[in-house]
Coordinates of C-alpha atoms in Angstrom, one line a residue:
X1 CA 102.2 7.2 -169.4
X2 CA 103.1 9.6 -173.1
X3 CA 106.2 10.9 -173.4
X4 CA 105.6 14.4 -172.1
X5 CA 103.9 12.5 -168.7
X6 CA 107.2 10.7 -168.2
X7 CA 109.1 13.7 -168.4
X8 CA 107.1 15.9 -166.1
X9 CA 107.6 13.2 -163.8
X10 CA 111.0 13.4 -163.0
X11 CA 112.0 11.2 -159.6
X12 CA 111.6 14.0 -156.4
X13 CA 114.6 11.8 -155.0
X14 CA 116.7 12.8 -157.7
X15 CA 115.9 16.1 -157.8
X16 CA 117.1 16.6 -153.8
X17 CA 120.4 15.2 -154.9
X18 CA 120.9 18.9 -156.8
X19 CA 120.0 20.6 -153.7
X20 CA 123.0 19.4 -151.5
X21 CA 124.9 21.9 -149.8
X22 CA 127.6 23.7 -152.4
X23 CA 130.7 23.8 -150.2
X24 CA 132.8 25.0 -153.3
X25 CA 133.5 29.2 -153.2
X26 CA 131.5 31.9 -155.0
X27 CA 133.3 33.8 -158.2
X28 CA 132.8 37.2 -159.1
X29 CA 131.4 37.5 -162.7
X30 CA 134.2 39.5 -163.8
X31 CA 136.7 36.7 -162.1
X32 CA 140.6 36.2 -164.3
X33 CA 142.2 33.1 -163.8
X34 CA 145.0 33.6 -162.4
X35 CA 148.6 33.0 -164.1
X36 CA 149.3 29.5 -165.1
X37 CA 152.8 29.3 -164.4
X38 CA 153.7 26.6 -161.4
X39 CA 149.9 26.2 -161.8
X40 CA 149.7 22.2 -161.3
X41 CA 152.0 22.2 -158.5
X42 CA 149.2 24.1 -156.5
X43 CA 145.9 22.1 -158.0
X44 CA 143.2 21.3 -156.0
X45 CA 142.8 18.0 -154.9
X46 CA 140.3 16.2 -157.3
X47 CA 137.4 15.4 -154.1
X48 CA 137.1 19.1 -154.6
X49 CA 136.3 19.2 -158.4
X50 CA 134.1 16.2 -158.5
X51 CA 131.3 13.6 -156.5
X52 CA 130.5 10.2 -156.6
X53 CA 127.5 10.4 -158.3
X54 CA 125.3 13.5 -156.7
X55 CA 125.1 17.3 -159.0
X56 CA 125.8 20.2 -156.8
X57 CA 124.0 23.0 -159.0
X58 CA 125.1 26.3 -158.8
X59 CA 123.4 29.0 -156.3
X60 CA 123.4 32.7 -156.1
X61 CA 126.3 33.5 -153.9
X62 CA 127.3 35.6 -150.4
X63 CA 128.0 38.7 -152.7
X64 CA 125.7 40.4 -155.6
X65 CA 126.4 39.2 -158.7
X66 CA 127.9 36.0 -158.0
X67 CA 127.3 32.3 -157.8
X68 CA 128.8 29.1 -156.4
X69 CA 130.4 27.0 -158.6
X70 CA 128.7 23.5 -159.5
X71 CA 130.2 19.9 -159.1
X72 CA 129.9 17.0 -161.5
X73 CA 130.3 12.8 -161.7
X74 CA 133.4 11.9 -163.9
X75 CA 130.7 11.3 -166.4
X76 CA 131.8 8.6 -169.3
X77 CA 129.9 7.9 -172.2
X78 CA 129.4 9.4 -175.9
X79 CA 128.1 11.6 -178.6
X80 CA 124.8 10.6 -180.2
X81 CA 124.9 12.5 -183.6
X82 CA 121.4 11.5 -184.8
X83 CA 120.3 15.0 -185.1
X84 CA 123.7 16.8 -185.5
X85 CA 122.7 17.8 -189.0
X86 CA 119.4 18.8 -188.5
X87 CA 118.0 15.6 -190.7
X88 CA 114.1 15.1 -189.5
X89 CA 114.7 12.1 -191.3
X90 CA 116.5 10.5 -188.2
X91 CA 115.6 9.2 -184.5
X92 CA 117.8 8.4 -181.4
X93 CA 118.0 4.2 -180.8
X94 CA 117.2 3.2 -177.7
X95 CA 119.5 0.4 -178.4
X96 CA 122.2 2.6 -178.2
X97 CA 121.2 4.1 -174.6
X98 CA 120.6 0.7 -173.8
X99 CA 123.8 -1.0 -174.9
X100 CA 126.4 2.3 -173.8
X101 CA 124.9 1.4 -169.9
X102 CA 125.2 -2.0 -170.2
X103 CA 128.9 -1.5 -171.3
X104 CA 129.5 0.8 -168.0
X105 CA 129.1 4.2 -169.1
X106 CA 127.1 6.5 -167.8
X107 CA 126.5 9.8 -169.6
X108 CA 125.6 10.9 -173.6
X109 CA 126.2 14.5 -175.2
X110 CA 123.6 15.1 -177.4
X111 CA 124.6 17.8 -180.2
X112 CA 121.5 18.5 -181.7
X113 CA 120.9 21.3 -185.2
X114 CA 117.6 23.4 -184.4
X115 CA 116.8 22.5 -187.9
X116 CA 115.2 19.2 -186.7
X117 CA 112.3 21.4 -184.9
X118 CA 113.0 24.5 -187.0
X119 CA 114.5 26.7 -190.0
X120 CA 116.5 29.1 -191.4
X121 CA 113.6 30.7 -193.0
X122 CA 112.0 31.0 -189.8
X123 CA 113.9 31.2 -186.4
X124 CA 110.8 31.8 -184.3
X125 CA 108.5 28.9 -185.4
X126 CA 108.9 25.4 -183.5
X127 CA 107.8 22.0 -184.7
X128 CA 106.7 20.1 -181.8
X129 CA 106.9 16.9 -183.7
X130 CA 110.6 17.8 -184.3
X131 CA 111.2 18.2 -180.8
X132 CA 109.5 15.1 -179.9
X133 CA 112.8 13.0 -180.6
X134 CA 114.7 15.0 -178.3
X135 CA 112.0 14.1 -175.4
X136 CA 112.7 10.5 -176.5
X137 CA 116.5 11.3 -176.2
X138 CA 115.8 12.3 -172.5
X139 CA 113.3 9.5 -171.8
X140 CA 116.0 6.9 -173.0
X141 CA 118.4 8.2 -170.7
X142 CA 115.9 8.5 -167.7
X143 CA 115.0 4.9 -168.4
X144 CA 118.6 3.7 -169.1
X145 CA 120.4 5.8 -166.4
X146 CA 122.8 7.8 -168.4
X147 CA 122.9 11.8 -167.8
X148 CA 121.6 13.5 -171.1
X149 CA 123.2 16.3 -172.0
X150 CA 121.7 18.7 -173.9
X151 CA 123.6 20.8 -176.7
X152 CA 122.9 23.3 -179.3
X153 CA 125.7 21.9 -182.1
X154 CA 123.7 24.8 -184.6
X155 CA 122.2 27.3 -182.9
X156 CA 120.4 30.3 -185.0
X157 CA 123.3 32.3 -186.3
X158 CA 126.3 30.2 -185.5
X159 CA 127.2 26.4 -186.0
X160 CA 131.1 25.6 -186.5
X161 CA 130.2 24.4 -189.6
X162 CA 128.6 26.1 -192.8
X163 CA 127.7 29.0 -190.5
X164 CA 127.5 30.9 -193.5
X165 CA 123.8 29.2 -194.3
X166 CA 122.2 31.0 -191.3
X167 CA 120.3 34.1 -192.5
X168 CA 122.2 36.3 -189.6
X169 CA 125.2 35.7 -187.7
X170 CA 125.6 35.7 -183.8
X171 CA 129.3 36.7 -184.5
X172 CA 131.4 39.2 -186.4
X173 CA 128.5 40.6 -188.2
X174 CA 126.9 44.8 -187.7
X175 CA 125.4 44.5 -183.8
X176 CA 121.5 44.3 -185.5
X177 CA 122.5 41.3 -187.5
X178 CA 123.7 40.0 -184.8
X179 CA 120.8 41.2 -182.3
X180 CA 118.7 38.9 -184.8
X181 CA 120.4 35.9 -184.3
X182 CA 120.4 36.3 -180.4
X183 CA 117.0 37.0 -180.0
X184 CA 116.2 33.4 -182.0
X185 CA 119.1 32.2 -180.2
X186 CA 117.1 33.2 -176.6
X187 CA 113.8 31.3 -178.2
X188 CA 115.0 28.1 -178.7
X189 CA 116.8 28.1 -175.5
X190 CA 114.0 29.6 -173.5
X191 CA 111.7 26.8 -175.5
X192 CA 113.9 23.8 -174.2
X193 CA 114.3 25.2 -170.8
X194 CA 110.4 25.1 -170.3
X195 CA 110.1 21.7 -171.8
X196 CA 112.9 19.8 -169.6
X197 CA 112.6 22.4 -166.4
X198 CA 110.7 19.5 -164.3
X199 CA 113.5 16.9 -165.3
X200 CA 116.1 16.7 -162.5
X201 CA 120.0 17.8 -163.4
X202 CA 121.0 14.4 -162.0
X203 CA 119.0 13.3 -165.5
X204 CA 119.8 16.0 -168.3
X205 CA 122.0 19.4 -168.2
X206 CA 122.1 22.3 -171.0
X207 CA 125.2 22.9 -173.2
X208 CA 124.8 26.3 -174.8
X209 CA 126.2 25.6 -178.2
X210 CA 129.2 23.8 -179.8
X211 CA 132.6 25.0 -180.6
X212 CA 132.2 28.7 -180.5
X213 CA 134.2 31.1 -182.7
X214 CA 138.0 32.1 -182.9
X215 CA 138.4 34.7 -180.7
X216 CA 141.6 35.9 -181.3
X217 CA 142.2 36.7 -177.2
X218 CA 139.0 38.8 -177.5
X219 CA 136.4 36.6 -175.8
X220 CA 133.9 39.4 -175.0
X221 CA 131.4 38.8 -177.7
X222 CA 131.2 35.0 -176.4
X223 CA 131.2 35.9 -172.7
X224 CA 128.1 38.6 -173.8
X225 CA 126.1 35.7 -175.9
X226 CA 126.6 33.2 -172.9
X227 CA 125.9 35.4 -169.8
X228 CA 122.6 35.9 -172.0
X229 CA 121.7 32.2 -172.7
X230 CA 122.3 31.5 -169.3
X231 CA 120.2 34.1 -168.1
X232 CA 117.5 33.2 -170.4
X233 CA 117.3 29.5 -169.2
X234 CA 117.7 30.7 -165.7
X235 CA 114.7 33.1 -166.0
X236 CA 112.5 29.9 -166.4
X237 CA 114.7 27.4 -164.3
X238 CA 116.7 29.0 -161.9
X239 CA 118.8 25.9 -161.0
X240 CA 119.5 23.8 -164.4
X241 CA 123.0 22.9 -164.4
X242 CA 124.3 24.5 -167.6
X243 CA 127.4 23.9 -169.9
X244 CA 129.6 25.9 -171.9
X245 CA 132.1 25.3 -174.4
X246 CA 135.8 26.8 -174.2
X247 CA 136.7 29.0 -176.6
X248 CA 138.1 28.7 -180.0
X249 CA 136.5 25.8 -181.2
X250 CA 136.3 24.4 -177.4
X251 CA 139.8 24.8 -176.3
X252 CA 140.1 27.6 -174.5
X253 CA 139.2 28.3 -170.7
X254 CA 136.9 31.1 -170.7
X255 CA 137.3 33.2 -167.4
X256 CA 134.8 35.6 -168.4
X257 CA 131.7 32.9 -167.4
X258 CA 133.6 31.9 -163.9
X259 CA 131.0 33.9 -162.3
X260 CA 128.1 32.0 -163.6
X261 CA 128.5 29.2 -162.5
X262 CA 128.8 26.7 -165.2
X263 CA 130.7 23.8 -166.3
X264 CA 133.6 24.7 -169.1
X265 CA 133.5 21.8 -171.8
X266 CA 137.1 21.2 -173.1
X267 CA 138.5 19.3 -176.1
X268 CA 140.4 16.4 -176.9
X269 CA 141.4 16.7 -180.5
X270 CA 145.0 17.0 -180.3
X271 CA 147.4 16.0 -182.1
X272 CA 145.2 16.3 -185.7
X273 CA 148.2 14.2 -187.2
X274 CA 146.5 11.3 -185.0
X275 CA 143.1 12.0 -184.3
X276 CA 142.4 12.8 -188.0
X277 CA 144.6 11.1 -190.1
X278 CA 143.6 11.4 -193.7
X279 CA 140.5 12.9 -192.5
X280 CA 139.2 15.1 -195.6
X281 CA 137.2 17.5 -193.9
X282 CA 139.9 19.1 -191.7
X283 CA 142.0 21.9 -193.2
X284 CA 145.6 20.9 -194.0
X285 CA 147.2 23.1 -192.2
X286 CA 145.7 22.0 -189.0
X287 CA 148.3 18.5 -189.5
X288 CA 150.7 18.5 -187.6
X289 CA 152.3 15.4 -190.0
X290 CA 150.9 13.6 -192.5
X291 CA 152.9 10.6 -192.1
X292 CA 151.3 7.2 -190.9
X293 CA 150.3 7.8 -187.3
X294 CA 152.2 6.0 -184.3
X295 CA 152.2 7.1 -180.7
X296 CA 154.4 9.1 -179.4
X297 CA 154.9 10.4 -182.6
X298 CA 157.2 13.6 -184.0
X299 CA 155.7 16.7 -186.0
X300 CA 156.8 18.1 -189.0
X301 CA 158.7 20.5 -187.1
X302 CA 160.4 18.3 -185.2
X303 CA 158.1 18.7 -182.0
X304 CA 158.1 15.0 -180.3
X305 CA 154.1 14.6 -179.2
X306 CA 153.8 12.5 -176.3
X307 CA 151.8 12.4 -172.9
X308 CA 153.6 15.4 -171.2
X309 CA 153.1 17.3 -174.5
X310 CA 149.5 16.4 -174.3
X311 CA 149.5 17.6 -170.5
X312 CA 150.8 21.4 -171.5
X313 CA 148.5 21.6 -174.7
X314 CA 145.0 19.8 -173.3
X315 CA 145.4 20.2 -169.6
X316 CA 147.4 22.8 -168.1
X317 CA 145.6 25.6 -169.4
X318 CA 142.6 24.4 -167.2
X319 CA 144.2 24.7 -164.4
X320 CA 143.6 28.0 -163.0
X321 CA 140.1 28.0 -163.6
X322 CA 140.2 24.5 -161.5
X323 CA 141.6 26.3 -158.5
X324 CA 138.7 28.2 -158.8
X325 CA 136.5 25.6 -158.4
X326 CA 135.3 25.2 -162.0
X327 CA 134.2 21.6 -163.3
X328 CA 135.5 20.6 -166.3
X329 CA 134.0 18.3 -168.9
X330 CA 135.8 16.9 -172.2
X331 CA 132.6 17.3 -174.4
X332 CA 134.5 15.7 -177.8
X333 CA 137.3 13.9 -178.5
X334 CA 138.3 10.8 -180.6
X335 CA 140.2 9.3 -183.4
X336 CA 139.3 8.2 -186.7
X337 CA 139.0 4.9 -188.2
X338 CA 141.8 5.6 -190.5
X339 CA 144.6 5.6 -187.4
X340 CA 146.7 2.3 -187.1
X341 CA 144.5 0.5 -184.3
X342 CA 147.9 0.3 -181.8
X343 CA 148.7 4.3 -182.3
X344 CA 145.3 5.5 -181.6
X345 CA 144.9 2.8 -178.6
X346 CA 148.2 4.3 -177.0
X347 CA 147.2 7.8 -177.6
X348 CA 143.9 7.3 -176.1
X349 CA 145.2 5.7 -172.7
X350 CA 147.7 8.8 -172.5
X351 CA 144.7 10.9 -173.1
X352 CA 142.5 9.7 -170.7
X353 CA 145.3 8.9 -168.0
X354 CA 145.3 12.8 -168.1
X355 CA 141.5 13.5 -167.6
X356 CA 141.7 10.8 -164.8
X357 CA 144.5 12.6 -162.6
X358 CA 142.2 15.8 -163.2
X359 CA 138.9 13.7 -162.3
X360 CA 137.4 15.0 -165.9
X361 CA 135.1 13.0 -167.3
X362 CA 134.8 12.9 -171.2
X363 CA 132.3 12.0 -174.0
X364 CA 133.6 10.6 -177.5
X365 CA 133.0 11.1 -180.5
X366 CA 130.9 9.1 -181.7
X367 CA 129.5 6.0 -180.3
X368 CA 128.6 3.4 -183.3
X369 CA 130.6 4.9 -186.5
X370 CA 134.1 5.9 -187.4
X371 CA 135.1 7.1 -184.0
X372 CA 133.6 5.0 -182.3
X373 CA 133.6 1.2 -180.5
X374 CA 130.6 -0.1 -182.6
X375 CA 130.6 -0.6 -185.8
X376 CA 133.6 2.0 -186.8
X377 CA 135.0 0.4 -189.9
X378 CA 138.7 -0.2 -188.6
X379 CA 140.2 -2.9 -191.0
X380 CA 142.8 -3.6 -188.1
X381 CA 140.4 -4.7 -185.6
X382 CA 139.9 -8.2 -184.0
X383 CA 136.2 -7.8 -183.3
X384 CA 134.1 -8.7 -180.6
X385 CA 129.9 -10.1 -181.7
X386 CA 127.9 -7.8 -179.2
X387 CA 124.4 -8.3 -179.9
X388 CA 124.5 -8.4 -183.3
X389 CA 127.2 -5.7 -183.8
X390 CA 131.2 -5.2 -184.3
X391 CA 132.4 -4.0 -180.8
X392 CA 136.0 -2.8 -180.6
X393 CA 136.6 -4.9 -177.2
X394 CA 140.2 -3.7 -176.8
X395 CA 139.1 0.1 -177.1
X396 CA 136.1 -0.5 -174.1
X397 CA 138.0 -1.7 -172.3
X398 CA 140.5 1.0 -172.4
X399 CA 137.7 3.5 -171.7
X400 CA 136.4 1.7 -169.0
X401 CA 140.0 1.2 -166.9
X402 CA 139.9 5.2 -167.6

């Protein structure tokens, strides 16, 4: 069977599981969270934010205008960065599918560049052989039964980095510029929806794009370019189970979407002064210390970081739109190779300690590399032989009792 067979020929058994009754509550597009104050005392429980396995999708709800809201697994797993830069150069592993299942994860983001199937110079024109290692991305994760997760990391007119190097801008530019970049934006997306529509959302989701812009408390622009992906990929399928970043760099709960019924992705970045110690490609001024990392560990201005500080800056804001009913995903998170091994291990099992009581699942960044639990360079690292590799034992493990 080619490639394109395989996917066509998604498992019908599958596909019922996204059909399952939504008992979760339909939200008005326009839909405010409410106030967060004494917000965690009145959480849901977490049976009502996530399943054991089965995708409830979204469907059009009891009023115009709105939809139910989805549920989610506490997927696990990792970002595969092969084609995060748009290099054609590059192609997924199937090692790496192979070896994150085997380890006891179940799930891989895949933040993809449209350059590797497209260009600058030309928004509208699709390489098919370009797209062919994204089919292999899914067919890995069909075959190795991880959930593959679809995201735009550059889209046409917008990537979190070096957005400048798009020839329009889908933010902050005059409305035609812009109107440029979105149509492009609605090809691509219209282009993978009609690829992947016959694959079920137990195997592969959309996430619209990474990390969008600052918004400076104005999310409309965002909330306008997502209610139009979304409506884009639902013209062609109706029920794809569909992902969008929080704002400001994926931080920020984004009421303005409640109504669509999507999954928010969150991050997991904070502290900088731990996660990205010595890490040359984040602005100063995002340290909160520059000192050696431990963990708990005290800021500059004398702010003591430590799980309950975590709780208020990473989880609390969620919480209104989780009375609502909204799934929550951590999409990135991580810490560099350069953290003392014992800081970033007891950071990460505050972190995740967190997620768990919220029944989030998360995806780190990376998998093999300088984040990650293969291969990642630490010099303070007893490592483990796995199949031919340096596995940070001590760090799956962790992630696995998460």
């Amino acid at each position: 069977m080619d490639r394109r067979a395989f996917l066509g020929s998604a498992s019908a058994a599958a596909a019922s599981l996204t059909v399952a009754g939504c008992a979760t509550s339909a939200a008005p597009a326009s839909a405010a969270a409410p106030e967060a104050g004494g917000a965690r005392a009145a959480l849901a429980p977490t049976a009502a934010r996530s399943t054991d396995g089965e995708v409830v999708v979204s469907r059009p709800g009891d009023l115009p205008g709105t939809r139910t809201q989805p549920r989610i697994p506490r997927w696990r797993g990792f970002n595969l960065t092969e084609l995060t830069g748009g290099d054609r150069d590059r192609s997924f592993r199937e090692d790496d599918f192979a070896w994150i299942a085997e380890l006891g994860f179940d799930f891989v983001r895949i933040p993809m560049s449209y350059w590797a199937w497209s260009s600058p110079d030309d928004w509208m024109t699709i390489d098919e052989d370009g797209l062919a290692k994204v089919d292999e991305a899914v067919e890995y994760g069909e075959k190795h039964g991880l959930h593959v997760n679809l995201n735009l990391h550059r889209i046409p007119g917008y990537c979190v980095n070096q957005r400048e190097l798009e020839p329009h801008l889908l933010f902050d530019s005059p409305r035609e510029e812009m109107e440029l970049a979105m149509e492009a934006a609605l090809h691509h997306w219209r282009t993978l929806a009609e690829r992947y529509r016959h694959t079920s959302n137990q195997a592969v989701s959309y996430d619209l794009f990474n990390e969008p812009p600052w918004t400076y408390q104005d999310q409309s622009r965002y909330v306008e370019v997502a209610h139009r992906l979304v409506g884009a990929i639902r013209d062609v399928d109706p029920d794809r189970l569909i992902v969008a970043d929080g704002a400001d760099i994926g931080q920020t709960p984004v009421p303005g979407v409640v109504g669509l019924g999507l999954v928010q992705s969150t991050r997991g970045y904070l502290p900088k002064m731990v996660s990205h110690y010595t890490a040359t490609w984040v602005p100063k001024n995002e340290f909160e210390s520059f000192d050696t990392p431990v963990w708990p560990m005290r800021a500059d201005d004398g702010r003591m970081w430590d799980k309950e500080v975590l709780r208020a800056e990473l989880v609390d804001k969620w919480v209104p739109l989780v009375n609502q009913g909204v799934p929550v995903h951590v999409g990135e998170w991580g810490c560099y190779n350069q953290t003392p091994h014992a800081a970033c291990l007891a950071w990460m099992e505050d972190v995740t300690s967190l997620w768990r009581e919220m029944g989030w699942g998360w995806a780190m960044w990376n998998f093999r590399g300088s984040f990650g639990i293969l291969d990642s360079g630490r010099e303070d690292v007893e490592y483990e032989d796995f199949r031919g590799h340096k596995l940070d034992r001590k760090m799956a493990d962790l992630l696995l009792a998460s």
